[in-house]
XYZ file of C-alpha atoms in Angstrom:
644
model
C -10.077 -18.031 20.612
C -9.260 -15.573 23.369
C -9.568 -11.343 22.748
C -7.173 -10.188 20.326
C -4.522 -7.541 21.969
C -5.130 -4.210 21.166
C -3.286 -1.316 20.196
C -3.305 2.535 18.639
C 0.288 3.099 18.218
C 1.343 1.221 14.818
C 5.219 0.804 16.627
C 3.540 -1.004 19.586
C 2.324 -3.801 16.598
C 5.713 -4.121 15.239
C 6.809 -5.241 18.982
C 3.991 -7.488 18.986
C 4.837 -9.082 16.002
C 8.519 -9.696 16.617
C 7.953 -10.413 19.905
C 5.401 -13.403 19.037
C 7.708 -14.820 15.999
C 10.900 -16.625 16.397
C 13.259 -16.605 13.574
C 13.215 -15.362 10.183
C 10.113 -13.023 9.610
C 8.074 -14.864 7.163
C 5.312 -12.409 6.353
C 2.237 -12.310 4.048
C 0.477 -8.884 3.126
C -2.656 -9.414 0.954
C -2.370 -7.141 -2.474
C -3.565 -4.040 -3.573
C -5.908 -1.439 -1.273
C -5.659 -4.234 1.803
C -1.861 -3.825 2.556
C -1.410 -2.278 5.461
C 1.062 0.633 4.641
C 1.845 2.615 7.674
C 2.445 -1.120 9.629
C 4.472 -2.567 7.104
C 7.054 0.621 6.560
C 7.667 0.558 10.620
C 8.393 -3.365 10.018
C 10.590 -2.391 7.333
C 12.327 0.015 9.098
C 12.786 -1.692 12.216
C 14.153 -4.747 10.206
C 16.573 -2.958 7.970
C 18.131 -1.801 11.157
C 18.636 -4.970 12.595
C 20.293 -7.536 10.204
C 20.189 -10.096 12.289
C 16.627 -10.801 11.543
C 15.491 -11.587 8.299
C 12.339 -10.497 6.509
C 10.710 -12.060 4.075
C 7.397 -10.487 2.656
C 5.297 -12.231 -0.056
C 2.514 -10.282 -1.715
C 1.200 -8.721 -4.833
C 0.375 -5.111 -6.450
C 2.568 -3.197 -4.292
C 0.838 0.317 -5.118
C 2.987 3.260 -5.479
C 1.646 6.390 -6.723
C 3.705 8.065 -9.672
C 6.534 10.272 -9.319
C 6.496 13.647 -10.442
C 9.315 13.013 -13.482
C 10.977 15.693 -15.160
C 9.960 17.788 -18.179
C 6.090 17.889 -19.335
C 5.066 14.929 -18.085
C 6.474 16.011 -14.321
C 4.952 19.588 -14.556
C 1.513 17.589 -15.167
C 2.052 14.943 -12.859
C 2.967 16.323 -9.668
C 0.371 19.035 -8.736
C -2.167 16.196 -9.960
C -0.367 13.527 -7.551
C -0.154 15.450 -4.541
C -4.258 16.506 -4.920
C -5.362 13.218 -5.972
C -3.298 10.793 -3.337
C -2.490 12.967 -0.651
C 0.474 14.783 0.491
C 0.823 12.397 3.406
C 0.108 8.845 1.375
C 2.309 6.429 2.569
C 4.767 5.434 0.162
C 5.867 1.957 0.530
C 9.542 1.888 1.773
C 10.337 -1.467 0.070
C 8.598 0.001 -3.067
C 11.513 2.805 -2.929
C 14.467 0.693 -1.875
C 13.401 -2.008 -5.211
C 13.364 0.690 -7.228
C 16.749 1.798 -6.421
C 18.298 -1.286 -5.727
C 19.011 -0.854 -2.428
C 17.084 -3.595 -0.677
C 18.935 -4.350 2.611
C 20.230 -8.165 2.104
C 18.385 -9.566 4.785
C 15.038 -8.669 3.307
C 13.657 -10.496 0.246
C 10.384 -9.078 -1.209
C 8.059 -11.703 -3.398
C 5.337 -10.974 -5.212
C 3.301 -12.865 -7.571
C 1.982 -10.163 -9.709
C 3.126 -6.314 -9.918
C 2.540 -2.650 -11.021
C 2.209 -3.300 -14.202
C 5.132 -2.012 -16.077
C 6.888 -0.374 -12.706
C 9.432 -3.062 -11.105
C 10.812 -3.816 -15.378
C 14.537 -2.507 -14.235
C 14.406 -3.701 -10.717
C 16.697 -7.026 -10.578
C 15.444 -7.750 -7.183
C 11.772 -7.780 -8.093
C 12.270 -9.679 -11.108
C 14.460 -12.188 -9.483
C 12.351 -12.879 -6.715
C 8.990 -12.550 -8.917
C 6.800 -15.533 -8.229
C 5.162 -16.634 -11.559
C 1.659 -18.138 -10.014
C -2.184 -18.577 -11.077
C -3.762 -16.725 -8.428
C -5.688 -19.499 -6.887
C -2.176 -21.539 -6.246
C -0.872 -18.158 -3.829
C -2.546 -20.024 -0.684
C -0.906 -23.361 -1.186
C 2.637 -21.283 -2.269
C 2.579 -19.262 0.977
C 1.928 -22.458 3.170
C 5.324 -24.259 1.137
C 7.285 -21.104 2.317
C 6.212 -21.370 5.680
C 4.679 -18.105 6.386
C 4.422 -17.382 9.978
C 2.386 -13.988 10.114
C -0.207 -11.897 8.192
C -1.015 -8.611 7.971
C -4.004 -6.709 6.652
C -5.842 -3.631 6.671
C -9.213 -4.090 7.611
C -12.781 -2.470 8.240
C -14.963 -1.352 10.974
C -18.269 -0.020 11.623
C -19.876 1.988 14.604
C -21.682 -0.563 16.518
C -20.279 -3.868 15.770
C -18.135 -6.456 16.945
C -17.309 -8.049 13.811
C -14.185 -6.590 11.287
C -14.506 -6.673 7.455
C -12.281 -7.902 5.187
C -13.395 -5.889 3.034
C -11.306 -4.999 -0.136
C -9.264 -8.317 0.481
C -11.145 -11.568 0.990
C -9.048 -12.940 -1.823
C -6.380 -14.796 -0.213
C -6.229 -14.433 3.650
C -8.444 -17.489 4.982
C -7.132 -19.680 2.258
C -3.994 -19.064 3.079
C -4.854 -19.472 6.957
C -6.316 -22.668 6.285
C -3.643 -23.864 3.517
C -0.828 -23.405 6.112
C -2.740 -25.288 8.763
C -3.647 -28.113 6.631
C 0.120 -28.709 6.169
C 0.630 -29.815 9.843
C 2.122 -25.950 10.376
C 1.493 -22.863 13.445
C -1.512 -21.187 12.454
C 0.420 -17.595 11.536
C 0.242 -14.175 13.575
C -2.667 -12.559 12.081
C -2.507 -8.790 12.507
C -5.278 -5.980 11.263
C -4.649 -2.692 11.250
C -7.968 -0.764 11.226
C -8.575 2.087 8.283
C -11.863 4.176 8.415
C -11.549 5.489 4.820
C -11.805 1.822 4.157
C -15.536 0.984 2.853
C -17.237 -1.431 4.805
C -18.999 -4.883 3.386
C -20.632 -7.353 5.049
C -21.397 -11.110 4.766
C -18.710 -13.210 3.769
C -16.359 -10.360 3.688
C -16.793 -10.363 7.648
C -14.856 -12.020 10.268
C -15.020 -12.103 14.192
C -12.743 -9.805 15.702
C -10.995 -12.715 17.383
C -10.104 -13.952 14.373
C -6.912 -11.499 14.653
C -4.394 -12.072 17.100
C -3.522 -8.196 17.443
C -5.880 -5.517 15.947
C -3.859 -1.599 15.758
C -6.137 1.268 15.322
C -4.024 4.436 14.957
C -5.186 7.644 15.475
C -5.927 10.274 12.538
C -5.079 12.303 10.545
C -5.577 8.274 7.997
C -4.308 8.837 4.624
C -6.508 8.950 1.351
C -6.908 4.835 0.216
C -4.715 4.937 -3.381
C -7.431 5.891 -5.749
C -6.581 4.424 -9.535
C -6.627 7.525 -11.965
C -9.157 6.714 -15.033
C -7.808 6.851 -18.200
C -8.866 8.375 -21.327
C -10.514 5.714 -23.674
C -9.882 5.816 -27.523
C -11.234 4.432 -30.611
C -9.629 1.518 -30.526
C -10.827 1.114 -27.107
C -14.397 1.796 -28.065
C -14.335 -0.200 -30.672
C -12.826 -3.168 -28.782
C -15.351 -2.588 -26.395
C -18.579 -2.341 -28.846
C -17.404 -5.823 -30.092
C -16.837 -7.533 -26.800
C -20.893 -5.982 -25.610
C -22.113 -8.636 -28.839
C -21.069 -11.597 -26.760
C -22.563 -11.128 -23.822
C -26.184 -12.932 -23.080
C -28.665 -11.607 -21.102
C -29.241 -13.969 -17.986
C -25.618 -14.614 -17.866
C -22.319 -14.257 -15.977
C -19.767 -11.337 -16.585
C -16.354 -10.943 -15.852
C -13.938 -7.926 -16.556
C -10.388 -6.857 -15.686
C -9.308 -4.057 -15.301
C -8.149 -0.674 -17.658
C -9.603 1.512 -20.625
C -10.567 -1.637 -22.506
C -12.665 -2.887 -19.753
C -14.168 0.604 -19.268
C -14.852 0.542 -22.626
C -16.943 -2.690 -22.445
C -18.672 -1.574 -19.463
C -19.923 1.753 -21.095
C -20.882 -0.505 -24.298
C -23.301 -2.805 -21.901
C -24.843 0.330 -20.100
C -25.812 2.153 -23.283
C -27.198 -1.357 -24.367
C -29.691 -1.564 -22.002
C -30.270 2.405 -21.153
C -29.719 3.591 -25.177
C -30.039 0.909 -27.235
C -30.978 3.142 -30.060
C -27.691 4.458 -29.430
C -25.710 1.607 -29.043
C -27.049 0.214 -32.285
C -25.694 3.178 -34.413
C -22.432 2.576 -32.738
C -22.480 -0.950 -33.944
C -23.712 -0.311 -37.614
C -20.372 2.400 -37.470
C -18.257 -0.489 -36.923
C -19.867 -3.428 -38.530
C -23.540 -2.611 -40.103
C -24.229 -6.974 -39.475
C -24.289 -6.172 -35.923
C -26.905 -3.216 -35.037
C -29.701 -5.347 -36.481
C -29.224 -8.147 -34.354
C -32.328 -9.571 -32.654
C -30.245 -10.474 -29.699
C -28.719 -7.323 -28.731
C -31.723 -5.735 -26.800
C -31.992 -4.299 -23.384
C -31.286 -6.451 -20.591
C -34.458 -8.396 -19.481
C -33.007 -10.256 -16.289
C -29.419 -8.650 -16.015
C -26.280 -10.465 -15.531
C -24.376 -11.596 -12.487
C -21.140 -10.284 -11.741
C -18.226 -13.196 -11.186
C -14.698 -11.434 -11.280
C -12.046 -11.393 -9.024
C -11.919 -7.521 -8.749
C -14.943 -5.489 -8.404
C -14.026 -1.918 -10.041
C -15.480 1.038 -11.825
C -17.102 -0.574 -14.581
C -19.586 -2.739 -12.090
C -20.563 0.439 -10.211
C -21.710 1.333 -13.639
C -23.246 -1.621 -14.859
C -24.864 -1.915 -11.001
C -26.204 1.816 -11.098
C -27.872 1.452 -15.014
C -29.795 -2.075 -13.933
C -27.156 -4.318 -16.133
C -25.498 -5.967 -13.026
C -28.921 -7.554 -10.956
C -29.560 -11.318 -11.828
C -29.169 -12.504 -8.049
C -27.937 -16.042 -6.958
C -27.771 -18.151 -4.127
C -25.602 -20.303 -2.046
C -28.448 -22.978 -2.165
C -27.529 -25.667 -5.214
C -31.683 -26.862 -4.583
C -33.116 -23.555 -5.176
C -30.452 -22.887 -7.958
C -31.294 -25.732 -9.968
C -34.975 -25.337 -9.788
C -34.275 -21.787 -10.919
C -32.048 -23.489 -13.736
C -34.979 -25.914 -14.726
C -37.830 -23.361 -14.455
C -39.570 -24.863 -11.835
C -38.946 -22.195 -9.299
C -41.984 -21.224 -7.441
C -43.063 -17.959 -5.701
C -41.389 -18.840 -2.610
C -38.209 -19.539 -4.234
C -38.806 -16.091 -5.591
C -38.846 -14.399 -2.343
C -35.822 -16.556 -1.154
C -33.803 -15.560 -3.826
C -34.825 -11.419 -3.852
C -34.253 -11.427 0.306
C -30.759 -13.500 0.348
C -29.477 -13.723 -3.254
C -26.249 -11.476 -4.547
C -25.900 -10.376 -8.066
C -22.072 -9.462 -7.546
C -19.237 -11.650 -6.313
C -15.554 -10.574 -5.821
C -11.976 -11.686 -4.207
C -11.130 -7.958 -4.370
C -12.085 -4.616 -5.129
C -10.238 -1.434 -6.354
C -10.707 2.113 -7.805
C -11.222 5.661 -7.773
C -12.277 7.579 -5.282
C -15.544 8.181 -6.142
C -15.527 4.040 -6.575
C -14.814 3.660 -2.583
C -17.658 6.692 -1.498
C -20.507 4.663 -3.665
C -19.564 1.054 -1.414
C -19.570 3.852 1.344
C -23.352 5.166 0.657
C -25.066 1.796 -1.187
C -28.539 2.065 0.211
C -28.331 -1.138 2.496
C -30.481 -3.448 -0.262
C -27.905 -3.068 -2.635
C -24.745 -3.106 -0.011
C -26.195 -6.520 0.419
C -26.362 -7.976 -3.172
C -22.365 -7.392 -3.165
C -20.666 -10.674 -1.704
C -16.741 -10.926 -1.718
C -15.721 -13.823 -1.287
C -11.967 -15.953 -1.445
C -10.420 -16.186 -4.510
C -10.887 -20.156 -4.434
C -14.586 -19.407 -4.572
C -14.670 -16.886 -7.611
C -11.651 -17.915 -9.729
C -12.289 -21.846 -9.827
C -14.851 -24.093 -10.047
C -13.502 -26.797 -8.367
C -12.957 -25.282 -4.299
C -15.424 -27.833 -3.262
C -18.666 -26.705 -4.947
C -18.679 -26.923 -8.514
C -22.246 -27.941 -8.795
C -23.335 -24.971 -7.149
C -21.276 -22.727 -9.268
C -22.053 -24.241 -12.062
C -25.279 -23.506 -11.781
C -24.696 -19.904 -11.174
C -22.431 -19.217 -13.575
C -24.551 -20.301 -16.453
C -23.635 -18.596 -20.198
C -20.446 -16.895 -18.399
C -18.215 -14.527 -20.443
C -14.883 -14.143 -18.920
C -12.972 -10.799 -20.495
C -9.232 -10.232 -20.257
C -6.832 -7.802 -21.759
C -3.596 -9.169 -23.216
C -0.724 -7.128 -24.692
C 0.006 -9.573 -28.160
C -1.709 -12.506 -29.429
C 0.513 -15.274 -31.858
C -1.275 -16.001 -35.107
C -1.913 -19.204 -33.871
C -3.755 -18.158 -30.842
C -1.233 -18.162 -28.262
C -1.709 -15.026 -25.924
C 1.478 -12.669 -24.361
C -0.144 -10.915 -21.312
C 2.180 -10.410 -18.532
C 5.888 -10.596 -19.447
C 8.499 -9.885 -22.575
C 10.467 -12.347 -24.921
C 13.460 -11.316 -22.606
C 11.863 -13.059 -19.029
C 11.325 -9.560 -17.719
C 7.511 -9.806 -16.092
C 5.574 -6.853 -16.816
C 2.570 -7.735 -14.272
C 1.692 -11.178 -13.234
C -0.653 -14.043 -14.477
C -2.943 -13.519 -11.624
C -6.148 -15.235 -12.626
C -6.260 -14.775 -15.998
C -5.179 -18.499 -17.041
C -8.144 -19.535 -13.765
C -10.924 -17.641 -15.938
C -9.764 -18.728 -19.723
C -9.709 -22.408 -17.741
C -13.185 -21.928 -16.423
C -14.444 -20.909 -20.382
C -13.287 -24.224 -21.470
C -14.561 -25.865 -18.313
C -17.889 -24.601 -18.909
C -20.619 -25.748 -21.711
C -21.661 -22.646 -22.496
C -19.152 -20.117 -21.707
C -16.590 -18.294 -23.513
C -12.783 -16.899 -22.879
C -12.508 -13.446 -24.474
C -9.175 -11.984 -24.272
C -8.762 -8.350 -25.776
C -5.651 -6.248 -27.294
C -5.213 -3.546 -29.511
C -4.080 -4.215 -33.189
C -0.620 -1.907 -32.445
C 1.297 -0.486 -29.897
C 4.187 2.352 -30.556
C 7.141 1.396 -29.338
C 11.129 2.925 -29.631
C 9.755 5.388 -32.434
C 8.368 2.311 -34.530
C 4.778 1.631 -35.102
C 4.290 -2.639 -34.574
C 1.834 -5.054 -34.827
C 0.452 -6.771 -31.687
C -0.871 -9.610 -33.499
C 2.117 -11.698 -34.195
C 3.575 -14.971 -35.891
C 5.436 -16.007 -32.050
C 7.173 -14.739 -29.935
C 9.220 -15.507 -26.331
C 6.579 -15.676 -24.123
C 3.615 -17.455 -23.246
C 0.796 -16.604 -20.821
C -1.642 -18.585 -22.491
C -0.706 -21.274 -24.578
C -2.232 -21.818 -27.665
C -4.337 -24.720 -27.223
C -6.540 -23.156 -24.623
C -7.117 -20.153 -27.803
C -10.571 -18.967 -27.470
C -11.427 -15.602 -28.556
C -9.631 -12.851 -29.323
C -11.032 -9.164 -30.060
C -9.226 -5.916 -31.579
C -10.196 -2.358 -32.966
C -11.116 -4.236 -36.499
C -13.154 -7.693 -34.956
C -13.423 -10.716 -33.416
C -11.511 -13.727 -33.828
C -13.196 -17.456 -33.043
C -10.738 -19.697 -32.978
C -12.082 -22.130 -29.933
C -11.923 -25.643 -31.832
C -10.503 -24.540 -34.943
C -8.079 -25.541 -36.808
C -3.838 -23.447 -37.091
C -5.244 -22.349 -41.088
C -8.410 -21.209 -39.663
C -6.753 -19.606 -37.086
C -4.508 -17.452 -38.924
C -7.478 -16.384 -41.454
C -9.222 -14.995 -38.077
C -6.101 -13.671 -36.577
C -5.217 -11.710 -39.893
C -8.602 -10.035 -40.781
C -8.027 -8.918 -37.224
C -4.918 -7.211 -37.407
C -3.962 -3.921 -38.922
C -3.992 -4.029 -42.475
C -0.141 -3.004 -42.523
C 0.600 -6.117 -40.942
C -2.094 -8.453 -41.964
C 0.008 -9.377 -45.182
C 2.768 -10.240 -43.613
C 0.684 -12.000 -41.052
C -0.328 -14.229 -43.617
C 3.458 -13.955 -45.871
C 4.727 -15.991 -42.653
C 2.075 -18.561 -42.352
C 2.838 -19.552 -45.920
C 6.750 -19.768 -45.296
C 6.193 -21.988 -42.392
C 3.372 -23.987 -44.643
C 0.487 -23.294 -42.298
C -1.839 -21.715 -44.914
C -2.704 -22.401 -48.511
C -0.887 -20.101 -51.335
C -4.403 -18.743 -52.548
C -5.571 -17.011 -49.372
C -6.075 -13.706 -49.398
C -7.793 -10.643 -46.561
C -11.123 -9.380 -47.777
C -11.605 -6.233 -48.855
C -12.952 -5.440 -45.356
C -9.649 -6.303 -43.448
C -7.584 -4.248 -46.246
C -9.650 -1.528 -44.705
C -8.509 -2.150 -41.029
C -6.414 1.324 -40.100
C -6.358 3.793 -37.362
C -7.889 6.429 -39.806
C -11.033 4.230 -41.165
C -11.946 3.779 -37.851
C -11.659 7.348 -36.548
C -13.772 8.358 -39.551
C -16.378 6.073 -38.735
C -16.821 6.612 -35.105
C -16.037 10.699 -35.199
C -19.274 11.479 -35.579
C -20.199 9.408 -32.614
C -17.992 11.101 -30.440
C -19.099 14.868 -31.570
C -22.838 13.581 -30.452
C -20.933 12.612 -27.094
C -22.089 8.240 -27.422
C -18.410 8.095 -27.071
C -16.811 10.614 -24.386
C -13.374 10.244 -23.561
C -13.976 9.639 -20.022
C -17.214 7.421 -20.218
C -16.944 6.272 -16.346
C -15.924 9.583 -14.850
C -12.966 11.437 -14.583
C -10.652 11.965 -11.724
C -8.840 15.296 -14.077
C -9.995 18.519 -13.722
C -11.471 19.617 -17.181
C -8.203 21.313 -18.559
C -6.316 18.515 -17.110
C -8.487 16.442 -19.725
C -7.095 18.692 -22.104
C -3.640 18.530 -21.116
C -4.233 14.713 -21.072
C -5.071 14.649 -24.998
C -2.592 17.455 -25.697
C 0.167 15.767 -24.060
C -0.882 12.170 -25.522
C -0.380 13.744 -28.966
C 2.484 15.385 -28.318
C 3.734 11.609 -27.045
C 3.009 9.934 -30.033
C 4.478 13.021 -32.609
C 7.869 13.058 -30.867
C 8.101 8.820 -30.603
C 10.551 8.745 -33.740
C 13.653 11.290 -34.126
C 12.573 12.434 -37.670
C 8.648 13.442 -35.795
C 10.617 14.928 -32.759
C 12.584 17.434 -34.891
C 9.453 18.093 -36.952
C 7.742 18.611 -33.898
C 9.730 20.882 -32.626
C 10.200 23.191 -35.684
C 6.480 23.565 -35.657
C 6.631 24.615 -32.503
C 9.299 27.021 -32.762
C 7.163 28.885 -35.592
C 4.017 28.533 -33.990
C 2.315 30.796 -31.957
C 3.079 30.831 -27.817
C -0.431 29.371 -27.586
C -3.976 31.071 -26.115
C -4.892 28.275 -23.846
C -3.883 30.567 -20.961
C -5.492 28.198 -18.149
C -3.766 25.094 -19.646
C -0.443 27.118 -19.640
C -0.957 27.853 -16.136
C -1.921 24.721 -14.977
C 1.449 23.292 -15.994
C 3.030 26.953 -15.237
C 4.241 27.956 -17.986
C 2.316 31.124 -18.271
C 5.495 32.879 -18.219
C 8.350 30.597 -18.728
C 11.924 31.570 -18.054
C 14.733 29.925 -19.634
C 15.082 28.031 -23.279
C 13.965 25.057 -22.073
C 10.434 26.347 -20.122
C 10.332 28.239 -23.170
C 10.590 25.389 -25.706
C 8.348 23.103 -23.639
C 5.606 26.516 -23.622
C 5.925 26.283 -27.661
C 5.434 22.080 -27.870
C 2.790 22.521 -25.503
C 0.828 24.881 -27.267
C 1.075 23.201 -30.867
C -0.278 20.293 -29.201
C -3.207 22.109 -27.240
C -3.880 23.595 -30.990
C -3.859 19.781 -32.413
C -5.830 18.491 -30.139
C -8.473 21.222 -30.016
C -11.470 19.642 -31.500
């Protein structure tokens, strides 16, 4: 391969690329931190100029931070978004122009997975949404041909080599997918961040490996740094549960969100406070805190999950995350068999990693502790292609067999049928809220697996249009996992077992799972459509599943501070924590029109509040006008509510 060409101006890439491609632009851009922002908006703009070149762009998680809004929510949202992304991030122009529906004709955006919830009233997204397990991307993007790549990459003082870093997941599959097919190898263009953290191993390539590498001069925007979310009771609790399953010696992997941080903070109190975990099991189900099984973590766990994120730096930092493996299927079966020796010891310490990902993505504070790992542990992190982590069967399933040994694979989904169908990315309508991604790879690999189990988690209700409803459902109009891959599924009130079992069996679990105002009816149903016996009934424990039992039982938790509301750090100031809580209350009060107008009369004979620095922060201090003086009043009743 001869020297890539060079270049610091990101307009001197775009002629590179154009100049190098005949045709329609057929362009891959990997997801998430690795798209290169800055080089793709100068495409953008040069193409929508020219219509008589086509683009068309395939990727995923097109990141765009959140607009300021109007009322409350904007007075919150915009000082915080301008501090914590940057007054110069680089909005994606494509991002904008979906939004709005104004996507130049002769440039078709495809993405297999997206912000969750942000593209829902965007017909171009939706119509061009590409419904795909991740690991099928590579083979999808040779069938349409792609003829260029681009991706932000890595570099460190000293060396010749670039680092994939955040992205391994897809871009030498893809490379080799498109190849195999008989087609050009594709443009491959980096453009070189130095806020991005660098990792080494696998996640390395030569620099020749690019056919252009762009390093623009500074001032380089902030990477986009995922705000942490407040985690609640139900979260906790959903967490606590999900912490029983998991063996010591085994294999974890997590997605993403509150739930997930939950989990996390549930494993590293295990091993660090396991005095302290206990009581927060006996709180939620006194049969769990004496288990035998439940102690500290002995040999750790190894981390298998297509994103690395917050919850591993955690689980990394407390000990959880260190069992270490090695590419070496010899050496991992005598480790399997227990005839390792002292040498295979020392093999295994020097080389092995205890943490594999196709991705990785954050907060800040996430991307400064890759920055500063002390080298030992820098080198126990090995990303790696997504064929390699979210499969078993990319051409060394012995191997990974071997290291994955009593895996648990944990997923969030947003409803769950009674018969143990799961609803995870999309709505009974065909609108796609996110994307499959690898979810269906990992609840395949559970079943694939002797000894490991599919765990897919979901609150017991969501608030929606006013109404309080049940997530936990007799069907409904879409599928993300059908029901005869049904594992297990975990809410606020328990866990559900339904791998092997029977539809009866499975709508016993699924109802003593549920909220207690739908369990009934849950069950009502099932006897309708003559899948359960007339003379079931819920225990008396599942007549106790409600919002308020639970808060009861883990309230005293939370004063002793087992339980804090931002359990993997926060990225709010601490009276945008309050606002956080105040405005989550006032959220839920004002969901139906009878609570809105209640709300508001309240406020109106309320006091004008004494949180002065809260006030301020959303300035309001001294509002002018009957509507900064109404939203003054709702904001202080719910700084009042919230209080404690």
């Amino acid at each position: 391969m001869t020297a890539p060409a060079r270049f610091e101006r990101i307009d001197d890439a775009v002629d590179f690329l154009l100049a190098r491609t005949q045709g329609p632009l057929h362009v891959g851009a990997p997801l998430g931190l690795g798209k290169p922002h800055r080089l793709l908006n100068a495409l953008y703009a040069r193409i929508a100029a020219d219509p008589s070149r086509a683009l068309h762009l395939y990727t995923a998680l097109s990141l765009d931070p959140p607009g300021a809004g109007k009322g409350l929510e904007g007075r919150f949202v915009g000082p915080f978004a301008r501090r914590h992304f940057g007054d110069d991030f680089p909005r994606l122009a494509y991002v904008d122009a979906l939004k709005r529906n104004t996507l130049p004709a002769h440039i078709e955006i495809e993405e297999f997975y997206l912000q969750s919830g942000a593209l829902l009233n965007s017909p171009p997204a939706q119509q061009r949404y590409a419904s795909l397990n991740y690991t099928h991307v590579a083979r999808a993007l040779a069938d349409r041909g792609v003829n260029a790549i681009v991706q932000k990459v890595a570099r460190r003082d000293g060396d010749a080599r670039l680092s994939l870093s955040c992205n391994t997941d897809l871009t030498q599959d893809a490379v080799d997918a498109i190849v195999a097919r008989g087609l050009p190898r594709p443009l491959l263009i980096a453009e070189v961040d130095p806020q991005l953290p660098w990792l080494g191993g696998s996640a390395t390539v030569a620099e020749d490996y690019f056919d252009a590498v762009v390093t623009p001069p500074g001032p380089h925007p902030k990477l986009f740094g995922l705000p942490r979310q407040p985690v609640t009771d139900a979260d906790y609790a959903i967490g606590f549960y999900a912490s029983t399953l998991v063996r010591d010696g085994g294999t974890l992997q997590i997605g993403i969100g509150a739930l997930a941080d939950a989990l996390c903070h549930a494993l590293a109190l295990r091993h660090a406070d396991n005095a302290g975990y206990r009581r927060v099991l006996a709180a939620l189900d006194p049969a769990l805190a004496s288990r035998p099984d439940l102690a500290p973590f002995a040999e750790g766990l190894y981390g298998c999950s297509e994103m690395i994120n917050e919850g591993f730096r955690r689980l990394v930092e407390v000990g959880v995350i260190r069992r270490k493996v090695v590419d070496d299927e010899a050496l991992m079966r005598r480790i399997a068999d227990g005839r390792a020796d002292d040498a295979d010891r020392a093999v295994l310490e020097r080389d092995g990693e205890y943490l594999h990902g196709g991705f990785y993505l954050g907060s800040p504070e996430f991307y400064d502790w890759l920055r500063h790992l002390p080298e030992d542990q820098h080198r126990g992190i090995g990303m790696r292609r997504i064929s390699e982590v979210n499969e078993l069967y990319g051409g060394h399933e012995a191997l990974e067999r071997l290291q994955r040994r009593d895996a648990r694979f944990f997923n969030t989904c947003m409803m769950a049928t009674a018969l143990g169908a799961a609803v995870s990315d999309g709505l009974a309508d065909g609108r796609v809220v996110s994307g499959v991604g690898g979810q269906y790879n990992f609840v395949a690999m559970a079943h694939a697996l002797p000894d490991a189990r599919s765990v897919l988690m979901l609150r017991a209700t969501r608030d929606a249009g006013g109404e309080n409803r049940s997530n936990l459902v007799w069907n409904y109009g879409h599928t993300t996992i059908p029901r005869h891959l049904r594992d297990i599924y975990i809410s606020e009130y328990g866990i559900a077992d339904l791998r092997g079992r029977a539809d009866e069996d499975c709508v016993q679990a699924m109802a003593a799972i549920a909220d207690a105002r739908y369990g009934r009816g849950l069950l009502d149903t099932a006897r309708r459509e003559g899948k359960l016996r007339a003379d079931f009934s819920l225990t008396a424990a599942a007549r106790r599943n409600t919002p308020e039992h639970l808060r009861q039982a883990l309230a005293p938790l939370r004063r002793e501070g087992l339980l804090p509301d931002y359990p993997l750090g926060s990225d709010f100031t601490p009276v945008e924590e309050r606002l956080v809580r105040a405005l989550g209350w006032l959220k839920a009060a004002t969901a139906s029109r009878t609570g809105k107008l209640a709300t508001v009369a309240r406020a109106l004979l309320g006091g004008s509040g004494d949180d002065a620095e809260a006030l301020a922060r959303m300035d309001l201090a001294a509002p002018s006008g009957l509507g900064a003086r109404l939203e003054a009043r709702l904001l202080a009743l719910a700084l009042r509510e919230t209080r404690s």
